[in-house]
Coordinates of C-alpha atoms in Angstrom, one line a residue:
M4 CA -82.3 89.4 107.6
S5 CA -78.8 90.5 106.5
N6 CA -77.6 90.3 102.9
L7 CA -74.5 90.3 100.5
G8 CA -75.8 91.6 97.5
A9 CA -78.2 89.1 95.8
H10 CA -76.0 86.5 96.5
A11 CA -76.0 85.5 100.0
T12 CA -78.5 86.0 103.0
L13 CA -78.7 85.4 106.6
E14 CA -82.1 84.8 108.2
E15 CA -83.4 83.8 111.6
D16 CA -84.8 80.6 112.1
I17 CA -88.1 81.7 113.2
F18 CA -88.6 77.7 114.8
V19 CA -85.2 77.8 116.7
P20 CA -84.3 80.6 118.8
G21 CA -81.1 81.8 118.5
A22 CA -80.4 80.0 114.9
W23 CA -80.0 81.4 111.5
V24 CA -79.9 80.0 107.9
L25 CA -77.3 80.9 105.5
S26 CA -78.7 80.7 101.7
L27 CA -76.7 81.2 98.4
G28 CA -78.7 82.3 95.5
G29 CA -82.1 81.4 97.4
A30 CA -81.0 77.9 98.4
E31 CA -80.3 76.9 102.1
Q32 CA -76.5 76.2 102.4
S33 CA -75.9 76.4 106.2
H34 CA -77.8 76.2 109.3
V35 CA -76.3 77.3 112.9
N36 CA -77.5 77.8 116.0
I37 CA -75.6 80.4 117.8
G38 CA -77.4 80.0 121.0
Q39 CA -76.4 76.1 121.3
P40 CA -73.7 75.7 118.7
E41 CA -73.4 72.0 119.8
E42 CA -77.1 71.3 118.7
I43 CA -76.8 70.6 114.9
F44 CA -79.7 70.8 112.7
Y45 CA -78.4 69.0 109.3
E46 CA -77.9 65.6 109.4
Y47 CA -74.6 65.5 107.0
L48 CA -73.0 67.9 109.5
R49 CA -74.1 65.9 112.7
R50 CA -72.4 62.9 111.1
L51 CA -69.4 65.1 110.5
A52 CA -69.3 66.1 114.0
N53 CA -69.6 62.3 115.4
F54 CA -66.2 61.6 113.7
I55 CA -64.7 64.6 115.0
D56 CA -65.9 63.4 118.6
E57 CA -64.3 60.1 118.2
I58 CA -60.7 61.6 117.2
D59 CA -58.4 61.5 120.3
V60 CA -59.7 62.3 123.7
P61 CA -63.0 63.6 123.9
K62 CA -63.0 67.5 125.3
Q63 CA -59.4 68.0 124.5
P64 CA -58.4 70.5 121.8
L65 CA -57.9 69.7 118.3
R66 CA -56.0 71.1 115.2
I67 CA -58.8 71.3 112.6
L68 CA -58.6 72.4 108.8
H69 CA -62.1 73.2 107.2
L70 CA -61.9 73.2 103.3
G71 CA -65.1 75.4 102.9
A72 CA -66.6 77.7 105.3
G73 CA -70.1 78.1 105.2
A74 CA -72.0 79.5 108.3
L75 CA -68.9 77.7 110.3
T76 CA -71.2 75.5 111.9
L77 CA -68.8 72.8 112.4
A78 CA -66.1 75.4 113.6
R79 CA -68.6 76.6 116.2
Y80 CA -69.4 73.1 117.3
V81 CA -65.5 72.4 117.9
E82 CA -65.6 75.5 119.7
A83 CA -68.1 74.8 122.1
V84 CA -67.2 71.0 122.9
R85 CA -63.3 71.3 122.5
P86 CA -62.3 74.6 124.0
K87 CA -58.8 76.0 123.0
S88 CA -58.9 74.1 119.8
T89 CA -57.1 75.8 116.6
Q90 CA -59.0 75.9 113.8
V91 CA -58.1 77.2 110.1
A92 CA -61.3 78.1 107.6
V93 CA -60.4 78.2 103.8
D94 CA -63.1 79.5 101.6
L95 CA -62.7 81.2 97.9
E96 CA -64.9 83.8 98.6
R97 CA -63.8 86.5 101.0
E98 CA -66.8 88.5 100.9
L99 CA -68.8 85.6 102.2
L100 CA -66.5 84.6 104.9
D101 CA -66.2 88.0 106.1
F102 CA -70.2 88.6 105.9
V103 CA -70.7 85.3 107.9
L104 CA -67.9 86.6 110.5
D105 CA -69.2 90.0 110.7
A106 CA -72.9 88.9 111.3
L107 CA -72.0 86.0 113.5
P108 CA -68.7 86.2 115.2
L109 CA -67.1 83.4 116.9
K110 CA -66.9 83.5 120.5
T111 CA -62.9 83.0 120.5
P112 CA -62.0 84.6 117.3
D113 CA -58.4 84.7 118.0
Q114 CA -58.5 80.8 117.5
L115 CA -59.9 80.8 114.0
T116 CA -57.5 81.7 111.1
T117 CA -59.2 82.4 108.0
L118 CA -57.4 82.0 104.5
I119 CA -59.0 83.2 101.2
G120 CA -58.2 80.7 97.9
D121 CA -58.5 77.5 96.2
A122 CA -58.4 74.8 98.4
R123 CA -55.9 72.9 96.9
E124 CA -53.7 75.8 96.3
V125 CA -53.7 77.0 100.1
L126 CA -53.0 73.5 101.0
T127 CA -49.8 73.1 99.2
R128 CA -48.6 76.8 99.9
E129 CA -49.8 78.6 103.1
L130 CA -50.2 75.3 104.9
A131 CA -47.7 73.2 103.8
S132 CA -45.5 73.3 107.0
Q133 CA -48.8 72.9 109.4
E134 CA -50.1 69.6 110.8
F135 CA -54.0 68.9 111.8
D136 CA -55.6 66.2 113.4
V137 CA -58.6 66.8 111.2
I138 CA -59.2 68.0 107.7
V139 CA -62.8 68.5 106.6
L140 CA -63.7 69.0 103.1
D141 CA -67.0 70.4 102.3
I142 CA -67.1 72.4 99.0
F143 CA -68.7 70.3 96.5
S144 CA -71.5 68.0 95.2
G145 CA -71.4 65.3 92.6
F146 CA -69.7 65.4 89.3
G147 CA -69.8 69.4 89.0
A148 CA -67.1 69.5 91.6
P149 CA -63.6 70.8 90.7
E150 CA -61.7 67.9 89.1
H151 CA -58.3 68.8 91.0
L152 CA -60.4 68.4 94.3
T153 CA -61.6 65.2 93.5
V154 CA -58.4 63.0 92.6
P155 CA -56.3 60.9 94.7
G156 CA -53.2 63.4 94.4
F157 CA -55.3 66.0 96.5
Y158 CA -56.0 63.1 99.1
A159 CA -52.4 62.6 99.2
E160 CA -51.8 66.2 99.8
M161 CA -54.3 66.4 102.8
D162 CA -52.8 63.0 104.1
A163 CA -49.1 64.9 104.2
L164 CA -50.8 67.7 106.8
L165 CA -52.4 64.9 108.9
A166 CA -51.2 63.7 112.4
P167 CA -50.2 60.2 112.4
Q168 CA -53.8 59.2 114.1
G169 CA -55.4 62.1 112.1
M170 CA -58.4 61.9 110.0
V171 CA -59.6 63.4 106.6
L172 CA -63.6 63.9 106.3
V173 CA -65.5 64.5 102.9
N174 CA -69.0 65.5 102.4
V175 CA -70.0 63.9 99.3
G176 CA -73.3 64.7 97.9
D177 CA -74.8 62.6 95.2
D178 CA -77.5 61.4 93.3
P179 CA -78.7 57.6 92.2
P180 CA -76.5 55.8 91.0
F181 CA -74.0 57.1 93.4
A182 CA -71.3 57.2 90.7
F183 CA -69.3 60.2 92.0
A184 CA -69.2 58.8 95.6
D185 CA -67.7 55.8 93.9
T186 CA -64.8 57.6 92.5
Q187 CA -64.3 59.3 95.8
I188 CA -64.5 56.1 97.8
Q189 CA -61.9 54.7 95.3
A190 CA -59.6 58.0 95.2
M191 CA -59.3 57.9 99.2
S192 CA -58.7 54.0 99.2
E193 CA -55.4 54.9 97.2
V194 CA -54.2 56.8 100.0
F195 CA -55.9 55.6 103.1
P196 CA -55.7 52.3 104.6
T197 CA -59.1 52.8 106.4
V198 CA -62.3 54.2 104.6
M199 CA -65.6 54.5 106.3
A200 CA -68.8 55.9 105.2
S201 CA -71.8 57.4 107.2
A202 CA -75.0 58.2 105.8
P203 CA -78.8 57.7 105.9
T204 CA -79.5 54.1 105.6
E205 CA -81.6 54.7 102.4
I206 CA -78.5 56.2 100.8
F207 CA -76.6 53.1 100.6
S208 CA -79.5 51.3 98.4
R209 CA -78.2 53.8 95.6
K210 CA -81.9 54.8 95.2
Y211 CA -82.1 58.1 96.7
P212 CA -80.0 61.5 96.4
G213 CA -78.2 62.8 99.8
N214 CA -75.1 63.2 101.4
M215 CA -72.4 60.6 102.6
I216 CA -69.5 61.5 104.7
L217 CA -66.3 59.7 103.7
A218 CA -63.6 59.5 106.5
G219 CA -60.0 58.5 105.7
S220 CA -57.2 57.5 108.2
H221 CA -54.0 55.5 108.6
A222 CA -55.8 54.6 112.3
K223 CA -57.1 50.7 112.5
I224 CA -60.7 50.2 112.0
D225 CA -62.3 49.7 115.3
S226 CA -65.4 47.7 115.7
H227 CA -66.3 49.5 118.6
L228 CA -65.7 52.7 116.7
I229 CA -68.2 51.8 114.1
E230 CA -70.8 50.8 116.7
R231 CA -70.5 54.2 118.5
L232 CA -70.8 56.3 115.1
R233 CA -74.0 54.4 114.3
A234 CA -75.4 54.7 117.8
A235 CA -74.8 58.5 117.5
G236 CA -77.0 59.3 114.8
A237 CA -78.8 60.7 112.9
H238 CA -81.3 57.8 112.7
P239 CA -82.0 55.8 110.8
G240 CA -78.2 55.7 109.5
T241 CA -75.6 53.0 108.3
V242 CA -71.7 53.2 108.8
L243 CA -69.7 51.0 106.5
A244 CA -66.0 50.5 106.7
G245 CA -63.4 48.6 104.5
S246 CA -64.5 45.5 102.3
D247 CA -68.3 46.4 103.3
L248 CA -68.0 49.6 101.2
D249 CA -67.0 47.4 97.8
G250 CA -70.1 48.1 95.6
F251 CA -72.3 49.1 98.7
G252 CA -75.8 48.3 98.4
K253 CA -75.5 46.9 94.9
P254 CA -78.7 44.6 94.2

């Protein structure tokens, strides 16, 4: 076991050889399989990966921005399934990012740039002239999220850095009645003509807590894309888009 004071720990997963669990303050935060990075344990990360799989041509390199680093599980996945991709990871805590990379370095570290700071400030300063195929926002949960990262203006700033067919992906953790998720769907809808949501089927009943992946893009909705995302899992899962998201699951 490695640790960063009493704040962060990395422990081997005794059930999965080559896998590690990152915990913050005693709570599990990330799971990464160093031996098989294409195998993703957490459902919400699997759903994020499913969207990334659908961007452009499979197996071809992408330009990806990660707002929130964790154990870099998704970055390692991209490194494995889309070699030569260029990635940027932004995190507020330098010590945590250094801790993770020192303990579990990427196989191609030169293809990952790390930046420390507030996600919105980094986006509009250091990254203002860059373009990305995918931007992943995975740094908050529910109404405890920093307000400046939940408003339409921030989504517009992410949109300004997207390639024409690019996609913004957001992990939204919420509790019943999913009022925060509603605010984020609305905020994204003010910026992107296409908004999709992927989550365990029970989440859309608004009766159970969990994580919902939201996707915003200027690309048109493809019914075949929706079906592929549903088929990719994790199961049971549901993918909604467009008007189907209006008041999702309300009795």
